Coordinates of C-alpha atoms in Angstrom, one line a residue:
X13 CA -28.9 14.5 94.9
X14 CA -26.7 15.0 97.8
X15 CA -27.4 12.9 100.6
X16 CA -26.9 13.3 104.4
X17 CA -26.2 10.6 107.2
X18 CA -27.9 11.2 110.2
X19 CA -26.6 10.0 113.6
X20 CA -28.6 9.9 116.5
X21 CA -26.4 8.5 119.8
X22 CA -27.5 8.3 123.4
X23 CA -30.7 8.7 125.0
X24 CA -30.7 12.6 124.7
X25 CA -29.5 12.6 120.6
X26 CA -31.9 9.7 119.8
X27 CA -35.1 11.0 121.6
X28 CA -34.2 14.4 119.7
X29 CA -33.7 12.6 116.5
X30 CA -36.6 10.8 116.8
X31 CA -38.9 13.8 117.3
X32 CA -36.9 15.0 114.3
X33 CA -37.9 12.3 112.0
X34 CA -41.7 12.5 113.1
X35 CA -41.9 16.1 111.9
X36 CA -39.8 15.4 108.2
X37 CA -41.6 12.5 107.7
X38 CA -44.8 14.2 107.5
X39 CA -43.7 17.2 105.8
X40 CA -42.2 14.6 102.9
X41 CA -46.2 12.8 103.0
X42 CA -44.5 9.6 103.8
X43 CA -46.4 7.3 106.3
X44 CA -45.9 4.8 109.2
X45 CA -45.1 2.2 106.2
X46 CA -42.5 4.4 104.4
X47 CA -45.0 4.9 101.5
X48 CA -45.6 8.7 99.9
X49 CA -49.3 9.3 100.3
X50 CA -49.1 13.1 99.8
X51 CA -50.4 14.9 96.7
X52 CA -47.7 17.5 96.3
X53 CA -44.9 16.4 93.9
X54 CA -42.3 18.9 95.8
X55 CA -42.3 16.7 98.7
X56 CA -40.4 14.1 96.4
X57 CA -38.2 16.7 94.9
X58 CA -35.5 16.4 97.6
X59 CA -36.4 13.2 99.1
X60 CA -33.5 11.1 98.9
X61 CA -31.4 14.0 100.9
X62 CA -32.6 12.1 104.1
X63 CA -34.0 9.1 102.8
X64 CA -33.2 5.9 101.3
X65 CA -35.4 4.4 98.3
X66 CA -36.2 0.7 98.8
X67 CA -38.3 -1.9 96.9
X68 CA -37.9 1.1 93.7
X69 CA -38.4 -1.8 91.7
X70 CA -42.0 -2.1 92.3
X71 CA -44.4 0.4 91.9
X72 CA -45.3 1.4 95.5
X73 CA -41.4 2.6 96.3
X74 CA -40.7 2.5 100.0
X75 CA -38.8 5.5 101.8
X76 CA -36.4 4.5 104.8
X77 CA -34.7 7.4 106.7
X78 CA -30.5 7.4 106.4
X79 CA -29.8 6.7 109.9
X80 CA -28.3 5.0 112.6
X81 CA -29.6 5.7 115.9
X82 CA -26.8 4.2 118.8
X83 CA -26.8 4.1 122.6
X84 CA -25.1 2.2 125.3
X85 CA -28.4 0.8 126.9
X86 CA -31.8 -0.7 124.8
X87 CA -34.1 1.2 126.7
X88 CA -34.7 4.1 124.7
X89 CA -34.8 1.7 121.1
X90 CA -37.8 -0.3 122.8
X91 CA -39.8 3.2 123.2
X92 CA -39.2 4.1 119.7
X93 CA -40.3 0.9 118.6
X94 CA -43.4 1.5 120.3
X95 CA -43.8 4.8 118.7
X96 CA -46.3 5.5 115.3
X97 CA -43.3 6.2 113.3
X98 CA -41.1 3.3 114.5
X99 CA -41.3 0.4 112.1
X100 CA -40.1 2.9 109.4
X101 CA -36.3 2.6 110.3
X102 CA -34.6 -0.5 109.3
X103 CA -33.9 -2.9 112.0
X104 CA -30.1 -2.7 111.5
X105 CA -30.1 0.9 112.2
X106 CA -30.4 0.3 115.7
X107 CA -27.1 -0.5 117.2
X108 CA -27.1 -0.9 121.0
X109 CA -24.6 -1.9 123.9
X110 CA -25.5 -3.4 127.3
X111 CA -24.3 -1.6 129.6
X112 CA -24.7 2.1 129.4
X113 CA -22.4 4.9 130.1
X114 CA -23.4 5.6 134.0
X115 CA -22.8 9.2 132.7
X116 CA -19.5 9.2 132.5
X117 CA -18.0 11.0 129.5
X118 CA -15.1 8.1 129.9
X119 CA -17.0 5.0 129.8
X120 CA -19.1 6.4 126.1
X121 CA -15.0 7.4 124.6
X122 CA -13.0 4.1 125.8
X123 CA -14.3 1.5 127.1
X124 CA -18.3 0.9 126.2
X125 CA -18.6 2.9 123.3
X126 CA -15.1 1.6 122.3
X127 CA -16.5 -2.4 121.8
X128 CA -19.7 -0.6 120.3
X129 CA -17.9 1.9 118.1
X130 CA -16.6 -0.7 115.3
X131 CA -20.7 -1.8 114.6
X132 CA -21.5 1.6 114.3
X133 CA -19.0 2.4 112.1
X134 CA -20.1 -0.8 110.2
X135 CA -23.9 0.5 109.6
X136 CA -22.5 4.0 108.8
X137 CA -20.0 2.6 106.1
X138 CA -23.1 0.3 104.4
X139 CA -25.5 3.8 104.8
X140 CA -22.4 5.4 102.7
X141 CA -22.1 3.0 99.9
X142 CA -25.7 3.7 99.6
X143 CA -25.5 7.4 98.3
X144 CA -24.7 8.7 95.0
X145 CA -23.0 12.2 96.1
X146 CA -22.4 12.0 99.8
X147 CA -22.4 15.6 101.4
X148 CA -22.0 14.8 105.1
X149 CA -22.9 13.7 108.2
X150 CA -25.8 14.8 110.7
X151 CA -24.8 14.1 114.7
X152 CA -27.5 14.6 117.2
X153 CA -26.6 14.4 120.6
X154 CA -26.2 15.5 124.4
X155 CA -22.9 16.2 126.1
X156 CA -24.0 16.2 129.1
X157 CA -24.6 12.7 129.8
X158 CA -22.2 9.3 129.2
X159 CA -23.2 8.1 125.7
X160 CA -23.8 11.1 123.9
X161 CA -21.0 12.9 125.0
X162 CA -18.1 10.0 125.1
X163 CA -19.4 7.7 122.6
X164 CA -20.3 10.6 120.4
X165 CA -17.0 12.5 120.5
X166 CA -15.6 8.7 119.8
X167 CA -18.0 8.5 116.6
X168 CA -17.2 12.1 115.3
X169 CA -13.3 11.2 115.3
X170 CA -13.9 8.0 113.8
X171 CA -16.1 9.4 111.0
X172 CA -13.7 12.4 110.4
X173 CA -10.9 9.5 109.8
X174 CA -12.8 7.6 108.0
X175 CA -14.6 10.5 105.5
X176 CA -12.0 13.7 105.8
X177 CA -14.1 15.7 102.9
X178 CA -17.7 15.2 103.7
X179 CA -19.5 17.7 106.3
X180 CA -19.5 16.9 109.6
X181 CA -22.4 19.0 111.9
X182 CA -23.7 18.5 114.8
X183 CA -26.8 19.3 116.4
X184 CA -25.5 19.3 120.0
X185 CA -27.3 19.5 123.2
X186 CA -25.8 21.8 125.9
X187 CA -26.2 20.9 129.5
X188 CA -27.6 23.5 132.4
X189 CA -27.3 23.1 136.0
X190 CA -30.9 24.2 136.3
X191 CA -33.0 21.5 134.5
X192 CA -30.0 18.6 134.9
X193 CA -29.5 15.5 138.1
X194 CA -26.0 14.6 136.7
X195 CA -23.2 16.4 138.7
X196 CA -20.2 15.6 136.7
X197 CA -21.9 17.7 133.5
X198 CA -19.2 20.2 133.4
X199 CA -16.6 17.0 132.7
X200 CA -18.3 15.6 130.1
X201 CA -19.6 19.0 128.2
X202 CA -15.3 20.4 128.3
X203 CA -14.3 17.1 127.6
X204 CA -16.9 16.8 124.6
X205 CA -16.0 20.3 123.4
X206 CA -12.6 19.7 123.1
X207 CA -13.4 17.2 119.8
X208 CA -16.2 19.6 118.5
X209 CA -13.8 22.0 118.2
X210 CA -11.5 20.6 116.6
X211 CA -13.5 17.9 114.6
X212 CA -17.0 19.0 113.6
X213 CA -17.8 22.0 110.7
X214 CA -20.8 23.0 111.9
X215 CA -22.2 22.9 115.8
X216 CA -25.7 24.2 116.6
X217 CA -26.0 24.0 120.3
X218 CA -28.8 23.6 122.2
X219 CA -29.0 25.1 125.2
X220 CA -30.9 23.1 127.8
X221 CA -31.8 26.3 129.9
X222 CA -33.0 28.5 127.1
X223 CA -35.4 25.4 126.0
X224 CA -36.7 25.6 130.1
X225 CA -37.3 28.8 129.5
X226 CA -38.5 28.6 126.3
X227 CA -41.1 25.7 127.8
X228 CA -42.1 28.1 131.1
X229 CA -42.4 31.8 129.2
X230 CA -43.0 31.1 125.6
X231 CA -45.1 28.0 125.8
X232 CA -46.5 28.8 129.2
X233 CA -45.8 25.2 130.4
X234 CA -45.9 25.3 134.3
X235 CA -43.8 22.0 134.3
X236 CA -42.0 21.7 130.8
X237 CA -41.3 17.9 129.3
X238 CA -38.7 16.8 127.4
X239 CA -41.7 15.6 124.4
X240 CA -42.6 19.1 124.2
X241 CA -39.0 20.6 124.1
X242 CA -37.5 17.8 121.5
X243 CA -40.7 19.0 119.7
X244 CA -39.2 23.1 119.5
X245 CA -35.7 21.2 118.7
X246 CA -37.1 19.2 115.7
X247 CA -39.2 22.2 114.2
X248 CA -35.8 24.3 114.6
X249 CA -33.8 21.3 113.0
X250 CA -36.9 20.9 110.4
X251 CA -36.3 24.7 109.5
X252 CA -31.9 24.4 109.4
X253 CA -32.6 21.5 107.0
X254 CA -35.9 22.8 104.6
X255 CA -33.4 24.1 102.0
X256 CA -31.5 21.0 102.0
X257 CA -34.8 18.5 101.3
X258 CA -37.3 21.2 99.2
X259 CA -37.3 23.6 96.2
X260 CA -37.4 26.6 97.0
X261 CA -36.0 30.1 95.4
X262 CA -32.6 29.9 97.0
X263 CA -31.0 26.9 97.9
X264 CA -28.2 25.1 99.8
X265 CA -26.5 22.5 101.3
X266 CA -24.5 21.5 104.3
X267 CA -21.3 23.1 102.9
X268 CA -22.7 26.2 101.4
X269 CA -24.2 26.7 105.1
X270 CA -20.9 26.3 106.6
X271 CA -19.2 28.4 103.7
X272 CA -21.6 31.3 104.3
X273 CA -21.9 31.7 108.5
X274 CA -17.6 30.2 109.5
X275 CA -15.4 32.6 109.5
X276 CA -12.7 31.0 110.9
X277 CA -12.4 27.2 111.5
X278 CA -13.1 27.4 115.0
X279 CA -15.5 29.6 115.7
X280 CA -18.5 27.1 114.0
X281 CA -20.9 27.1 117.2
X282 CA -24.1 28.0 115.9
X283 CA -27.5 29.5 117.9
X284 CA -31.0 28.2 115.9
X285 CA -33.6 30.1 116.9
X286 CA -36.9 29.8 115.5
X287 CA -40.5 31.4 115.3
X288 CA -43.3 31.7 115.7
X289 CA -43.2 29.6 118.7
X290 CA -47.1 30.3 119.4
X291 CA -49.4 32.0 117.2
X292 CA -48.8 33.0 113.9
X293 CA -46.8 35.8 112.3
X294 CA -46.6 38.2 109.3
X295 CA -42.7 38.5 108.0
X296 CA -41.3 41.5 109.4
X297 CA -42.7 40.1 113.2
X298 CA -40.5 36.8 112.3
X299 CA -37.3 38.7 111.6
X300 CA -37.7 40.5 114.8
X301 CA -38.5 37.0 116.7
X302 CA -36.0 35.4 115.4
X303 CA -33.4 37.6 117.1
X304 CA -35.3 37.8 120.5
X305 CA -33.1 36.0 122.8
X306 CA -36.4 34.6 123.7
X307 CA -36.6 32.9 120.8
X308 CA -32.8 31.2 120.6
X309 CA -31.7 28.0 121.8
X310 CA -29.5 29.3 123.7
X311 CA -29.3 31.1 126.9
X312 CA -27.3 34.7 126.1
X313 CA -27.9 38.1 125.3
X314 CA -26.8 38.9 122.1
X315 CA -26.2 42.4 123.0
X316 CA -23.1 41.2 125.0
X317 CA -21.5 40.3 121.9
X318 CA -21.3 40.3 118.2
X319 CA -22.8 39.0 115.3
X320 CA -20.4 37.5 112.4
X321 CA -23.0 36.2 110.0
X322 CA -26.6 35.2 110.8
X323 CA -28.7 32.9 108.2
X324 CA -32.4 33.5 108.0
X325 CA -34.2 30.4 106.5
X326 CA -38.4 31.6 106.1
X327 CA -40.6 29.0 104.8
X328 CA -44.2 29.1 103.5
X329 CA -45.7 31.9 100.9
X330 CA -43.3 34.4 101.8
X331 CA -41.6 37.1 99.1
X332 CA -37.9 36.8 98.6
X333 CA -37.9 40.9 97.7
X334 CA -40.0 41.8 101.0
X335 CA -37.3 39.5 103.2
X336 CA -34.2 41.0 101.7
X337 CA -35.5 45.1 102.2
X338 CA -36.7 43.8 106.3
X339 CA -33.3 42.2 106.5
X340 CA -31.7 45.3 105.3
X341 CA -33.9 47.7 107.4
X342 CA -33.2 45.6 110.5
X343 CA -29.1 45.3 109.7
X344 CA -29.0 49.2 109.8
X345 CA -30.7 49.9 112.8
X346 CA -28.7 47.7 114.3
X347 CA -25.4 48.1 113.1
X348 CA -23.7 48.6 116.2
X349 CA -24.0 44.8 116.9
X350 CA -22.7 43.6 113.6
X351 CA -19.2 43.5 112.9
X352 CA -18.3 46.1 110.2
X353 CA -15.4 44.0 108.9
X354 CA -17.9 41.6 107.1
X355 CA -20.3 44.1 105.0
X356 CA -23.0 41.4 104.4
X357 CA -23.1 39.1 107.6
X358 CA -27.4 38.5 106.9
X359 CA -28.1 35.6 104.6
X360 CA -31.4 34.6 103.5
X361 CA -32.8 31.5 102.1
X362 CA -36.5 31.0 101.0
X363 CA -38.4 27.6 101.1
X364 CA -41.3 27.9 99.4
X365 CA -43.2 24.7 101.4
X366 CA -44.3 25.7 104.8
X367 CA -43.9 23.2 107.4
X368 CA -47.2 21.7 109.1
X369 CA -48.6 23.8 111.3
X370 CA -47.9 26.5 109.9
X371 CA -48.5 29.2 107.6
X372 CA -45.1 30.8 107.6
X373 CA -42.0 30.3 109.3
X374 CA -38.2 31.4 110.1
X375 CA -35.3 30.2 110.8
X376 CA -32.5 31.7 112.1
X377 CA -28.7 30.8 112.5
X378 CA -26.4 32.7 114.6
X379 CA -22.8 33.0 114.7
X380 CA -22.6 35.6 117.9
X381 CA -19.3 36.0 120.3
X382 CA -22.2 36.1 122.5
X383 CA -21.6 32.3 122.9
X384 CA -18.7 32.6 124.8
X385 CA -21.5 33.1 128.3
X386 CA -22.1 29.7 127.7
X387 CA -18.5 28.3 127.3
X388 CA -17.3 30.2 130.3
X389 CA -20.4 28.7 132.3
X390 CA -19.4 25.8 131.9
X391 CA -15.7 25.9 132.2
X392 CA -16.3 28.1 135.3
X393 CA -18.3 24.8 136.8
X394 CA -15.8 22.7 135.7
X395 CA -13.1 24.6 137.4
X396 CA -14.5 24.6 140.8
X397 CA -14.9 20.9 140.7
X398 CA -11.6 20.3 139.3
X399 CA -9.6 22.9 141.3
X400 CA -10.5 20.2 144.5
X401 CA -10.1 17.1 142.1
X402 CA -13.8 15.8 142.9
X403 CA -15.3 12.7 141.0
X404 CA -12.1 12.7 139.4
X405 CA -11.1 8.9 139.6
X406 CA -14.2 7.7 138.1
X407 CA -12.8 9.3 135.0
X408 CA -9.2 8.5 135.8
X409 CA -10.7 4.6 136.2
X410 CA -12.0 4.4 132.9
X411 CA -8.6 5.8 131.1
X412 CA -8.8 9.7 131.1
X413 CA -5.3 11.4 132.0
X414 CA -5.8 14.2 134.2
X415 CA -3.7 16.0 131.6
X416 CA -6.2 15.4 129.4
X417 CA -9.0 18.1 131.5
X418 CA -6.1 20.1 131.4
X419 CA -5.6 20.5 128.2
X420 CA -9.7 20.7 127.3
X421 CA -10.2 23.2 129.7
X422 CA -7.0 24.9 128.0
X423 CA -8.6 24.7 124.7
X424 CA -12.0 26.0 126.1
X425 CA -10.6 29.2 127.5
X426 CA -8.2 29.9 124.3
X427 CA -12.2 29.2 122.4
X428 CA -13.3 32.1 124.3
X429 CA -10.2 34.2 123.8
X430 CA -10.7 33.9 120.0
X431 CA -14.1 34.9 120.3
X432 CA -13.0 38.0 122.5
X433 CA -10.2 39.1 119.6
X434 CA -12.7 38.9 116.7
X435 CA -15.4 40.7 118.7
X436 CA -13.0 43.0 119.4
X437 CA -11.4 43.5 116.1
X438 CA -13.6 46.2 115.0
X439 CA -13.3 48.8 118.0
X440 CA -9.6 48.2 116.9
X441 CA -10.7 50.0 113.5
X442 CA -12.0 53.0 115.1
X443 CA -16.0 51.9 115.6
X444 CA -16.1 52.0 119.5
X445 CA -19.2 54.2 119.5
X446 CA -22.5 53.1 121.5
X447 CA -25.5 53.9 120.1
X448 CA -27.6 52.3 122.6
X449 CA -29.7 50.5 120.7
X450 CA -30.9 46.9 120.9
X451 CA -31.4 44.1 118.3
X452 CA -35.2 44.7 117.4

């Protein structure tokens, strides 16, 4: 068995993670004292991908999630604590500062997170030793903040010194002026980029403003909250993961997911999207949810770009052979938004365990040059701020060059130039027809 590490850092990542852990633990039939209570023996199949075996000696085996869940500040450890689920992880998961990031992408990389960063790395080393076949890491996190951002840049580095070969991806949440109070967001999210481009395999962002409206249109929430968001984010992250921890009639792993939707090193920011979202669905609905911008965790269209692969992960009683001619039909019709210089860019994977709630489900992954709207969002906020050098010194206090926005704003744009090229490369070959159509 191939196990993964998860980290959860900052209040973001660990609320996230937590949610995460709620909805696995139930589809495994594990309960609040980490025993298996369910009657399907599939549920222990893949087990030991995300969880640890303790007391195996004894006949009622305990199951404690691989995990270390950091922040700067206690506060959001004391709520999980508090929660159903929260006596299952181990106390010395939890590894906690004192003083918190104030937001500042600076304070989480040097100075706070750097005292914290050497525990962390401590508990990951010990979760390590513990696995038979380590296949890689899990970060969940926020970049928009202090802690999430600073200290998880800080513990991505580290972990990519300390393991180069294992997978390193990233569930990563992006921030949005509309549903945010923290000015200096567009700092801390090119700042943060900066090392998940260049350190992580796999990044599935998160866009804060397509969960809003995910919350308001989909869910019909008047007022969304963060519980009921974190709860779309955990069923997505369930979905990405279902192949990983269950039998099923294809399979995969971290790196086979990696191998199959990056195709070049830097261009590994992935769009989940998931569905149904509300009521139930029958297969061919779920493809065409699945590629609803309504449906994506991220705010784009995906008309404005390309698609270089997409993964389609469907759980529940669904037939391999019905998927694969739906997937077809749907890649024909609409060719004009696939890139023609990777025939096959539609992988599917079927889980044969539907997740609780459910009768059937899908997941899908997206590797669109539609994500550049996003980047350039950002780095257009970030521009106007640092064009008149605002807030600058409380980054410059804590030991950030201003070279160093420089050259992550640098790196940003030459991100979104790459995805311009490849999106490009196929009008290049002669296919600059518009049919018209829309992804449906």
């Amino acid at each position: 068995m191939r196990e993964i590490i998860s980290v959860h850092v900052g209040q973001c990542g660990n609320s996230i993670g937590y949610k995460f852990w709620e909805v696995i633990v139930a589809e495994h039939g594990i309960n609040v004292e980490g025993l298996h209570c369910g009657e399907d023996p599939c549920q222990l199949k893949g087990i030991n991908v995300y969880f640890r075996e303790v007391d195996s000696e004894t006949r009622n085996s305990r199951y404690v999630p691989r995990t270390i869940l950091a922040d700067l500040e206690s506060g959001v450890f004391d709520s999980i604590r508090e929660k159903e689920f929260g006596k299952l992880f181990e106390p010395d998961s939890f590894v906690a500062g004192s003083s918190g990031a104030g937001k500042n992408w600076a304070k989480g990389y040097f100075s706070e997170g750097l005292e914290l960063s050497s525990r962390i790395l401590e508990r990951i080393r010990k979760e390590a030793e513990d696995c038979d076949c380590l296949q890689g890491f899990q970060i969940v996190h926020s970049i928009g903040g202090g802690t999430g951002s600073g200290l998880g840049c800080l513990m991505i580095e580290r972990i990519r010194d300390m393991y180069p070969d294992p997978i390193i991806s990233t569930h990563t949440v992006i921030p949005s002026p509309k549903v945010s109070d923290v000015i200096v967001e567009p700092y801390n999210a090119v700042l943060s980029t900066n090392t998940l481009v260049e350190f992580t395999d796999t990044c599935f962002t998160i866009d804060n403003e397509a969960l809003y409206n995910i919350g308001m249109f989909a869910l019909k929430k008047k007022q969304p909250v963060y519980g009921e968001l974190n709860h779309v984010v955990a069923n997505t992250m369930s979905g990405i993961t279902a192949a990983f921890r269950f039998p099923g009639q294809l399979n995969g792993d971290l790196r086979k997911l990696a191998v199959n939707l990056v195709p070049f090193p830097r261009l590994h920011f992935l769009i989940p999207s998931f569905a149904p979202l509300t009521s139930s669905a029958s297969v061919s609905d779920l493809i065409v949810q699945i590629f609803d911008p309504k449906n994506m965790m991220a705010d784009i269209d995906p008309r404005k770009g390309k698609f270089f692969a997409v993964g389609a992960i469907f759980r529940g009683k669904v037939s391999a052979k019905q998927v694969e001619q739906q997937i077809v039909q749907l890649r024909h019709k609409n060719e004009s938004y696939f890139t023609d210089w990777i025939p096959d860019g539609i992988k599917t994977t079927v889980c044969d365990i539907s997740p609780l709630g459910f009768h059937k489900t899908a997941t899908g992954i997206m590797n669109t040059s539609a994500i550049q709207e996003i980047f350039k969002r950002i780095v257009n906020q970030f521009s106007k701020m640092f064009e008149r050098k605002a807030f600058l010194h409380w980054f410059q206090g804590e030991g950030v060059d201003e070279e160093d926005f420089t050259i992550s704003e640098f790196n940003m744009n030459n991100l979104c130039d790459e995805y311009h090229i490849y999106e490009e490369a196929e009008i290049e070959s002669g296919d600059d027809e518009d049919t018209g159509s829309s992804v449906s």
